[in-house]
Coordinates of C-alpha atoms in Angstrom, one line a residue:
Chain A
M13 CA 195.2 66.2 219.6
N14 CA 194.9 65.0 216.6
A15 CA 198.6 63.2 217.2
L16 CA 196.8 60.9 220.4
S17 CA 198.7 57.7 220.4
S18 CA 196.9 56.3 223.3
G19 CA 193.8 57.4 225.4
L20 CA 189.9 58.3 224.4
R21 CA 188.5 59.6 221.7
I22 CA 184.9 60.4 221.0
I23 CA 183.9 61.1 217.3
G24 CA 180.5 62.8 216.4
L25 CA 178.7 61.4 219.3
G26 CA 174.8 61.5 219.3
H27 CA 171.8 59.9 221.2
A28 CA 168.3 59.9 221.7
F29 CA 166.0 58.6 224.3
G30 CA 162.5 58.3 222.0
P31 CA 161.9 61.1 220.3
Q32 CA 164.2 63.5 222.2
P33 CA 167.7 63.9 221.5
I34 CA 170.2 64.2 224.3
I35 CA 173.7 64.1 223.2
D36 CA 174.4 66.0 219.9
Q37 CA 177.7 65.5 217.8
I38 CA 180.3 65.8 220.6
S39 CA 183.8 65.2 219.9
L40 CA 186.3 65.3 222.4
E41 CA 189.9 63.5 223.2
L42 CA 191.6 62.4 226.1
P43 CA 195.1 61.5 226.2
R44 CA 196.2 58.3 228.5
G45 CA 197.3 59.4 231.9
R46 CA 194.8 62.5 232.2
V47 CA 192.0 63.3 234.1
G48 CA 189.2 64.6 231.8
C49 CA 185.6 66.0 233.1
L50 CA 182.3 66.5 231.6
I51 CA 180.5 69.1 233.5
G52 CA 176.8 70.4 232.4
P53 CA 173.5 70.9 234.1
S54 CA 171.9 67.9 235.7
G55 CA 169.9 65.8 233.3
C56 CA 171.8 67.0 229.8
G57 CA 173.2 63.8 229.1
K58 CA 176.3 63.6 231.2
S59 CA 175.9 60.2 232.9
T60 CA 174.5 58.8 229.5
L61 CA 178.0 60.2 227.3
L62 CA 180.1 58.1 230.4
S63 CA 177.7 54.7 230.1
M64 CA 178.5 54.8 226.5
V65 CA 182.6 55.1 227.3
G66 CA 182.4 52.2 229.6
D67 CA 180.5 50.7 227.2
L68 CA 177.0 50.1 228.9
A69 CA 175.0 52.0 226.8
H70 CA 175.6 52.2 222.5
P71 CA 175.7 55.6 220.8
A72 CA 173.3 56.2 218.3
Q73 CA 175.5 58.1 216.1
G74 CA 179.1 58.8 216.0
H75 CA 182.5 56.6 217.4
I76 CA 184.0 56.0 220.6
H77 CA 187.4 54.6 220.5
H78 CA 189.8 53.8 223.1
D79 CA 192.8 51.1 223.7
F80 CA 191.7 50.9 227.2
H81 CA 191.3 47.4 228.9
H82 CA 189.1 48.0 231.9
P83 CA 187.4 50.5 232.2
V84 CA 185.8 50.9 235.7
F85 CA 182.8 53.1 237.2
V86 CA 182.3 54.7 240.6
F87 CA 178.4 56.1 240.7
Q88 CA 177.2 59.0 242.7
D89 CA 175.2 56.2 244.6
P90 CA 178.1 53.9 245.9
C91 CA 175.6 50.4 244.7
L92 CA 177.5 48.5 247.9
L93 CA 175.9 45.0 247.9
P94 CA 174.0 45.4 251.0
W95 CA 174.3 41.6 252.1
R96 CA 178.2 41.5 251.7
D97 CA 180.4 43.2 254.2
A98 CA 183.0 46.0 253.1
V99 CA 185.8 43.1 252.5
D100 CA 183.5 40.8 250.1
N101 CA 181.8 44.4 248.2
V102 CA 185.6 45.2 247.5
A103 CA 186.4 41.8 246.5
F104 CA 183.4 41.8 244.0
G105 CA 184.9 42.9 241.1
L106 CA 188.0 40.4 241.6
K107 CA 185.7 37.7 241.9
A108 CA 184.0 38.9 238.6
Q109 CA 187.2 38.4 236.9
G110 CA 187.6 34.9 237.9
I111 CA 190.0 35.6 241.0
D112 CA 190.3 32.8 243.9
C113 CA 188.7 33.5 247.0
R114 CA 192.4 34.1 249.1
T115 CA 193.6 36.5 246.6
R116 CA 190.9 38.6 246.6
R117 CA 190.2 39.2 249.6
S118 CA 193.8 39.9 250.7
R119 CA 193.6 42.4 248.3
A120 CA 190.5 43.9 248.7
H121 CA 191.8 44.3 252.9
D122 CA 194.9 46.0 251.1
W123 CA 192.9 48.6 248.9
L124 CA 190.7 48.9 252.1
T125 CA 193.2 50.3 253.8
K126 CA 194.7 52.1 250.8
V127 CA 191.1 54.4 250.9
G128 CA 191.7 55.0 254.6
L129 CA 189.7 52.6 256.2
E130 CA 190.0 50.9 259.6
T131 CA 190.9 47.2 260.0
S132 CA 188.0 47.1 262.1
D133 CA 185.7 48.3 259.5
S134 CA 186.2 45.6 257.1
H135 CA 183.8 43.2 258.2
K136 CA 181.0 45.8 258.4
Y137 CA 178.0 45.8 256.3
P138 CA 176.9 49.0 254.2
H139 CA 174.5 50.4 256.6
E140 CA 176.9 50.1 259.4
L141 CA 179.2 52.6 257.2
S142 CA 179.0 56.3 257.0
G143 CA 178.0 58.0 253.7
G144 CA 181.7 58.9 253.0
M145 CA 183.1 55.1 254.3
R146 CA 180.6 54.0 251.6
Q147 CA 182.2 55.8 249.0
R148 CA 185.7 55.2 250.2
V149 CA 184.6 51.1 249.8
A150 CA 182.9 51.6 246.3
L151 CA 186.7 53.5 245.1
A152 CA 188.5 50.7 246.4
R153 CA 186.2 48.2 245.0
A154 CA 186.7 50.2 241.5
L155 CA 190.7 50.4 241.8
A156 CA 191.1 46.9 243.0
V157 CA 190.8 45.6 239.6
R158 CA 193.7 47.5 238.6
P159 CA 191.5 49.5 235.6
D160 CA 193.3 51.9 233.2
L161 CA 190.2 54.0 232.9
L162 CA 188.0 55.2 235.5
L163 CA 184.9 56.6 235.1
L164 CA 183.5 58.7 238.0
D165 CA 179.8 59.4 237.5
E166 CA 179.7 62.4 240.1
P167 CA 180.8 60.0 242.8
F168 CA 180.8 63.2 245.7
S169 CA 177.8 65.0 245.1
A170 CA 176.1 63.1 247.8
L171 CA 178.4 63.8 250.5
D172 CA 178.9 67.3 252.6
V173 CA 181.6 69.8 251.8
G174 CA 184.3 68.6 254.1
L175 CA 183.8 64.8 253.1
R176 CA 183.8 66.0 249.4
R177 CA 187.1 67.9 249.5
Q178 CA 188.7 64.6 251.3
M179 CA 187.5 62.4 248.6
Q180 CA 188.9 64.7 245.9
S181 CA 192.2 64.7 247.4
L182 CA 192.4 61.1 247.7
V183 CA 191.1 60.0 244.4
R184 CA 193.7 62.5 242.8
R185 CA 196.3 60.9 244.7
L186 CA 195.1 57.3 244.0
I187 CA 194.8 58.5 240.1
S188 CA 198.7 59.9 240.3
E189 CA 199.8 57.1 242.3
H190 CA 198.6 54.2 239.8
E191 CA 199.1 56.6 236.6
L192 CA 195.1 56.1 235.8
T193 CA 193.2 57.9 232.9
A194 CA 190.1 59.5 234.4
L195 CA 187.0 60.5 233.0
L196 CA 184.7 62.7 235.8
V197 CA 181.3 64.0 235.5
T198 CA 179.9 66.8 238.0
H199 CA 177.9 69.9 238.0
D200 CA 180.7 71.5 240.5
L201 CA 182.6 73.9 238.7
A202 CA 185.1 73.9 241.4
E203 CA 185.2 70.2 241.5
A204 CA 186.1 70.0 238.1
V205 CA 189.0 72.7 238.1
R206 CA 190.1 71.2 241.1
L207 CA 190.4 67.6 239.6
A208 CA 190.6 68.0 235.9
D209 CA 193.4 68.6 233.3
R210 CA 191.0 69.2 230.6
I211 CA 187.3 70.2 231.3
W212 CA 184.5 69.8 228.9
V213 CA 181.5 72.2 229.2
L214 CA 178.1 71.3 228.0
T215 CA 175.2 72.8 227.2
P216 CA 171.4 71.6 228.7
K217 CA 169.8 69.2 226.8
P218 CA 170.8 68.0 224.1
A219 CA 174.2 68.4 225.5
R220 CA 176.5 70.1 223.0
L221 CA 180.2 71.1 223.6
A222 CA 180.3 75.0 224.5
A223 CA 183.4 74.8 225.5
A224 CA 186.7 73.1 226.4
R225 CA 189.6 73.9 228.9
D226 CA 193.1 73.0 229.6
I227 CA 194.1 73.8 233.4
E228 CA 198.1 73.2 233.0
R229 CA 198.5 73.8 236.9
P230 CA 199.8 70.2 238.8
F231 CA 197.6 69.2 241.1
A232 CA 199.5 69.6 243.9
Y233 CA 199.7 73.6 243.6
R234 CA 195.6 74.0 243.2
D235 CA 195.1 75.5 246.3
D236 CA 191.8 77.5 247.2
G237 CA 192.5 81.0 245.8
F238 CA 193.8 79.1 242.7
V239 CA 190.4 77.1 242.5
Q240 CA 188.2 80.2 243.1
A241 CA 190.4 82.6 240.1
E242 CA 190.1 79.7 237.9
V243 CA 186.0 79.5 238.3
G244 CA 185.8 83.4 237.8
N245 CA 187.7 83.0 234.9
M246 CA 185.5 80.2 233.0
L247 CA 182.4 81.9 234.2
A248 CA 183.7 85.1 232.4
D249 CA 183.3 83.2 229.2
P250 CA 179.5 84.0 227.7
A251 CA 179.6 80.3 226.2
I252 CA 180.4 78.7 229.5
A253 CA 178.7 81.0 231.8
A254 CA 175.3 80.5 229.6
A255 CA 176.0 76.5 229.3
L256 CA 176.0 76.3 233.2
A257 CA 173.2 79.0 233.8
M258 CA 171.5 76.3 234.9
V259 CA 173.9 74.7 236.7
E260 CA 173.9 78.0 238.8
E261 CA 169.9 77.8 239.4
T262 CA 170.5 74.3 240.7
L263 CA 173.0 74.7 243.4
Chain B
M24 CA 185.2 39.4 267.2
Q25 CA 183.3 37.7 265.0
T26 CA 183.0 34.4 266.9
R27 CA 182.6 36.3 270.0
G28 CA 179.6 38.0 268.2
R29 CA 178.2 34.8 267.2
G30 CA 178.4 33.2 270.4
L31 CA 176.6 36.4 272.3
R32 CA 173.9 35.9 268.9
A33 CA 173.9 32.2 269.6
L34 CA 173.6 33.3 273.8
D35 CA 170.6 35.5 273.0
Y36 CA 168.5 33.1 271.0
L37 CA 168.6 30.8 273.3
W38 CA 167.5 33.3 276.2
G39 CA 164.7 34.0 274.0
G40 CA 163.8 30.1 274.2
W41 CA 162.6 31.4 277.6
G42 CA 159.5 33.4 276.3
V43 CA 158.6 30.8 274.2
A44 CA 158.5 28.3 276.7
A45 CA 156.5 30.6 278.7
S46 CA 153.9 31.1 275.6
L47 CA 153.4 27.4 275.3
L48 CA 152.8 26.7 279.0
L49 CA 150.4 29.6 278.8
L50 CA 148.8 27.7 276.5
I51 CA 148.7 24.4 277.7
A52 CA 147.4 26.4 281.2
L53 CA 144.4 27.2 279.0
W54 CA 143.9 24.1 277.1
E55 CA 143.9 22.6 280.9
A56 CA 141.2 25.1 281.8
G57 CA 139.1 24.4 278.8
H58 CA 139.5 20.6 280.1
A59 CA 138.1 21.6 283.3
A60 CA 135.3 23.5 282.0
Y61 CA 134.0 21.2 279.4
G62 CA 135.2 17.7 279.9
T63 CA 137.7 14.8 278.9
L64 CA 134.9 14.2 275.6
V65 CA 135.2 17.7 273.9
L66 CA 138.7 18.4 275.3
P67 CA 140.7 15.8 277.2
S68 CA 143.5 16.8 279.6
P69 CA 147.4 17.9 278.6
R70 CA 148.2 15.6 280.8
D71 CA 146.1 12.4 279.1
S72 CA 147.0 13.4 276.3
F73 CA 150.6 13.3 276.8
A74 CA 150.2 9.9 278.0
A75 CA 148.5 9.1 275.5
L76 CA 151.1 10.2 272.9
W77 CA 153.6 8.1 275.3
K78 CA 151.7 4.8 274.8
L79 CA 151.4 5.5 270.9
A80 CA 155.3 6.1 271.0
E81 CA 155.5 3.0 273.1
A82 CA 153.5 1.0 270.7
G83 CA 155.8 1.8 267.9
R84 CA 153.2 3.8 265.9
M85 CA 154.6 6.9 266.3
L86 CA 157.7 6.9 264.4
P87 CA 156.7 5.5 261.5
A88 CA 153.4 8.0 261.3
I89 CA 156.2 11.1 262.1
W90 CA 158.4 9.6 258.9
D91 CA 155.4 8.9 256.4
T92 CA 154.1 12.4 257.6
S93 CA 157.4 14.1 257.1
I94 CA 158.5 12.2 253.5
N95 CA 155.5 13.4 252.2
A96 CA 155.2 16.8 252.9
L97 CA 159.2 17.5 252.8
G98 CA 158.5 15.6 249.0
G99 CA 155.7 17.6 248.2
F100 CA 157.6 20.8 249.5
A101 CA 161.2 20.2 247.7
A102 CA 158.9 19.7 244.3
A103 CA 157.1 23.0 244.7
S104 CA 160.0 24.9 246.4
V105 CA 162.0 23.8 243.1
A106 CA 159.2 24.4 240.2
G107 CA 157.9 27.2 241.8
G108 CA 161.4 28.9 242.4
L109 CA 162.7 28.3 238.8
L110 CA 159.2 29.2 237.3
G111 CA 159.3 32.6 239.7
V112 CA 162.7 33.3 238.1
L113 CA 161.3 33.0 235.3
A114 CA 158.3 35.0 235.3
G115 CA 160.6 37.8 237.1
A116 CA 163.4 37.9 234.6
S117 CA 160.6 37.9 231.4
D118 CA 157.6 40.2 231.4
M119 CA 156.1 37.6 228.6
M120 CA 156.9 34.8 231.2
R121 CA 155.0 36.8 234.2
R122 CA 152.0 37.3 231.9
L123 CA 151.9 33.7 231.0
L124 CA 152.4 32.1 234.3
Q125 CA 151.0 34.7 236.7
P126 CA 147.4 34.1 235.9
I127 CA 148.0 30.1 236.2
A128 CA 149.5 30.9 240.0
T129 CA 146.7 33.2 240.9
L130 CA 143.8 30.0 239.6
M131 CA 145.9 27.9 241.5
L132 CA 146.3 29.6 244.8
G133 CA 142.2 29.9 244.5
I134 CA 141.5 26.6 244.2
P135 CA 140.7 25.1 247.9
A136 CA 143.2 22.7 249.4
I137 CA 140.6 20.1 250.0
A138 CA 139.8 20.4 246.2
W139 CA 143.3 19.5 245.3
V140 CA 143.1 16.4 248.0
V141 CA 139.9 14.8 246.2
L142 CA 141.3 15.4 242.9
S143 CA 144.3 14.1 243.9
L144 CA 142.8 11.0 245.4
L145 CA 140.7 10.4 242.2
W146 CA 144.1 10.7 239.8
F147 CA 146.6 8.8 241.8
G148 CA 144.9 6.7 244.4
G149 CA 145.3 6.8 248.4
T150 CA 149.0 6.5 248.0
G151 CA 151.7 9.0 249.6
F152 CA 152.5 10.4 245.5
A153 CA 148.8 11.9 245.7
V154 CA 149.4 13.6 249.3
S155 CA 153.2 15.1 248.2
F156 CA 151.2 15.9 244.8
T157 CA 148.6 17.8 247.2
V158 CA 150.9 19.6 248.9
L159 CA 152.8 20.8 245.6
V160 CA 150.2 22.1 244.2
T161 CA 148.7 24.4 247.0
T162 CA 152.5 25.3 247.5
A163 CA 153.9 26.0 244.4
P164 CA 152.1 28.8 244.0
I165 CA 153.0 30.7 247.0
V166 CA 157.0 30.1 246.5
F167 CA 156.3 31.1 242.7
A168 CA 155.0 34.6 243.8
G169 CA 157.8 35.1 246.6
S170 CA 160.2 34.4 243.7
A171 CA 159.2 36.3 241.3
Q172 CA 158.8 39.4 243.6
G173 CA 162.4 39.0 244.2
M174 CA 163.7 38.7 241.1
R175 CA 161.5 41.6 239.7
T176 CA 162.6 44.3 243.1
L177 CA 166.2 44.0 242.9
D178 CA 167.4 47.6 242.3
G179 CA 168.3 49.0 239.2
A180 CA 171.5 50.6 240.2
L181 CA 172.7 47.4 241.7
K182 CA 172.4 45.1 238.5
R183 CA 174.2 48.2 236.5
M184 CA 176.9 47.6 239.1
A185 CA 177.3 44.5 238.5
Q186 CA 177.2 44.6 234.8
S187 CA 180.0 47.4 235.1
F188 CA 181.9 44.7 236.5
R189 CA 181.2 42.4 233.8
A190 CA 180.1 40.0 236.3
P191 CA 179.6 36.6 234.8
W192 CA 176.2 34.5 235.2
P193 CA 177.3 32.5 238.5
V194 CA 178.4 35.8 240.2
L195 CA 175.6 37.7 239.3
A196 CA 173.1 35.1 240.4
W197 CA 175.0 34.1 243.8
D198 CA 176.1 37.3 244.8
V199 CA 173.3 39.5 243.5
Y200 CA 170.4 38.0 242.5
L201 CA 170.1 35.5 245.4
P202 CA 170.6 37.2 248.4
H203 CA 168.0 39.8 247.4
M204 CA 165.9 37.1 246.3
L205 CA 166.1 35.4 249.4
S206 CA 164.2 38.4 251.6
Y207 CA 161.3 37.3 249.5
L208 CA 161.8 33.9 249.1
F209 CA 162.7 32.7 252.1
P210 CA 159.2 34.4 254.2
A211 CA 157.4 32.5 251.0
L212 CA 159.0 29.3 251.5
A213 CA 158.8 29.4 255.2
T214 CA 154.8 29.9 254.8
A215 CA 154.8 27.0 252.1
L216 CA 156.6 24.6 254.7
A217 CA 154.0 25.5 257.2
L218 CA 151.5 24.8 255.0
S219 CA 152.5 22.0 253.8
W220 CA 152.5 20.3 256.8
K221 CA 149.0 21.1 257.3
V222 CA 148.0 20.1 253.7
T223 CA 149.7 16.4 254.5
V224 CA 147.6 15.7 257.4
M225 CA 144.6 16.6 256.0
A226 CA 145.3 14.3 252.6
E227 CA 146.5 11.4 254.9
L228 CA 143.2 11.8 256.7
L229 CA 141.1 11.5 253.7
S230 CA 143.4 8.8 251.6
G231 CA 144.0 6.2 254.8
S232 CA 147.7 6.5 252.9
G233 CA 149.6 6.7 256.4
G234 CA 151.1 8.6 258.6
I235 CA 149.6 11.3 261.2
G236 CA 146.5 12.1 259.4
D237 CA 145.4 8.4 259.4
G238 CA 146.0 8.4 262.8
L239 CA 143.8 10.6 263.5
A240 CA 141.3 9.1 261.2
T241 CA 141.5 6.3 263.2
A242 CA 140.9 8.2 266.4
R243 CA 138.1 10.0 265.0
V244 CA 136.5 6.7 263.9
Q245 CA 136.7 5.3 267.4
V246 CA 135.9 8.7 268.6
D247 CA 138.6 8.8 270.7
T248 CA 139.4 12.4 271.5
I249 CA 142.5 11.9 273.8
K250 CA 144.3 9.7 271.1
A251 CA 142.9 12.7 268.3
M252 CA 144.8 15.4 271.1
A253 CA 148.0 13.0 270.9
W254 CA 148.3 13.2 267.1
V255 CA 147.2 16.9 267.0
V256 CA 150.2 17.4 269.9
T257 CA 152.5 15.4 267.7
V258 CA 152.0 17.4 264.6
V259 CA 152.6 21.1 266.5
G260 CA 155.3 19.3 267.9
L261 CA 156.9 19.1 264.5
L262 CA 155.7 22.4 263.4
L263 CA 157.4 24.2 266.7
I264 CA 160.3 21.9 265.8
V265 CA 160.7 22.9 262.1
E266 CA 160.4 26.7 263.1
Y267 CA 162.7 27.0 265.7
L268 CA 165.5 24.3 265.2
L269 CA 165.7 25.2 261.4
L270 CA 163.6 28.1 260.4
E271 CA 164.2 30.6 262.8
P272 CA 168.2 30.2 263.1
V273 CA 168.3 30.4 259.0
R274 CA 166.2 33.7 259.3
R275 CA 168.3 35.5 261.8
H276 CA 171.4 34.5 259.1
L277 CA 169.9 35.9 256.3
Q278 CA 169.2 39.3 258.6
V279 CA 172.5 39.9 259.8
W280 CA 173.1 42.5 256.9
R281 CA 169.9 44.4 257.6
R282 CA 170.0 47.4 259.3
E283 CA 168.7 47.8 262.8
M284 CA 165.3 49.0 263.9
P285 CA 166.1 52.4 265.9
G286 CA 166.6 52.2 269.3
V287 CA 167.3 48.1 268.6
G288 CA 171.1 46.9 268.8
P289 CA 174.0 48.5 267.6
S290 CA 173.6 51.3 265.8
A291 CA 175.5 52.7 262.9
T292 CA 178.8 53.9 262.7
A293 CA 178.6 57.7 262.3
G294 CA 182.5 58.4 261.7
F295 CA 184.4 58.7 258.6

């Protein structure tokens, strides 16, 4: 990992809200083109760490180095503008980049198709879309700006199991097709195994690195049996089991 | 599809006009009953009032009065919208500004409109400017409150999303803040506009600076209840025109993205 030529490198990251430390000495590296996953109990500081990588917050200690030019977020809440229809929501990021109206709407239409929305849904407002459709619009909005780093902050946790699986497959396919680097935050170990090339397990607050695992098997071959076996293997590690004990309780 | 949707909405709106017409006719029937009970001196009949209205129009007094009143009301309202709106944005964006401006707005809201009329007449004399100034100071705090509330209540998640796309301030203002603020600002503006007409007529009545209020003052001096009712009908007509030809269509346009109430209109699509 010392030979990391391009990608994300976090060194000695620490952060606190007031006197309460929430992140303590976290160091990790994510090479370009890989999918990393931070897993830990709710409220352990995973999302804060992701915000710092995306430059929405600044760390109190340590450094974050990366050579990505367009990091984008997909949040747990789709955060769609309720007063804009699906096309204009997808076009929002493009508008922020100063792209002209015709081009951004055309690209927004293309992306809505890519994430699986019907043409007839393009002009629906967020309240007229189902939860899964809203999350697809949010994903299209993020990918439309041609990002090189995708920051996924528990984007599927509000969806039911069936929709979650569909969205996981869609995201992983789009990541592969567009050769993106992605950093995912979740508290679902099976989701981490299903999507990530490298998993970092964080302890309860303050978040420290409890363990790191690489998932070598290509995404296309990660069937349910593999995911279950891998989850079992990981939980057999006492450090991981201890760190995730609170996750199991919250689930 | 969209054009068809708009056409249907326009038809729906026009059909809704029957309800308004029925309501107005009921009011006129009650007015006629009141006239029958109390006589012309107290409450002239609708027929006499509308005839007087027609005479005023024929004499060429109606349109100049409507023009003067509209200029006074809309001038003050426009100034109040700009001043109240901008100060509200400042108060919504900064806690310090809110703490500074909120008590002033509360104080101004507490001063009766009639007191502002008297002060304006003392400061500026019986001119149209005095009337517009009265409208400005009585309605600006209402717009201020709506604007500040709209600015303060934007969902933090939406701000964070916009920040994550590094949206420049014009995009942030146009696509994120303004549509949210309009939910608060529009009702405040509608209230302020309705109040503008009332305050204008009151100020004109006392200042003698022309307009519908001046016509009412003349009718009062002449103890001409029929003419007074004709002027009242005029100002009510103005209010109705502004409400149903301007405010209501804008209100409907702004509300199109809102969730329908259960059982009203098309429901949310359930499929994935």
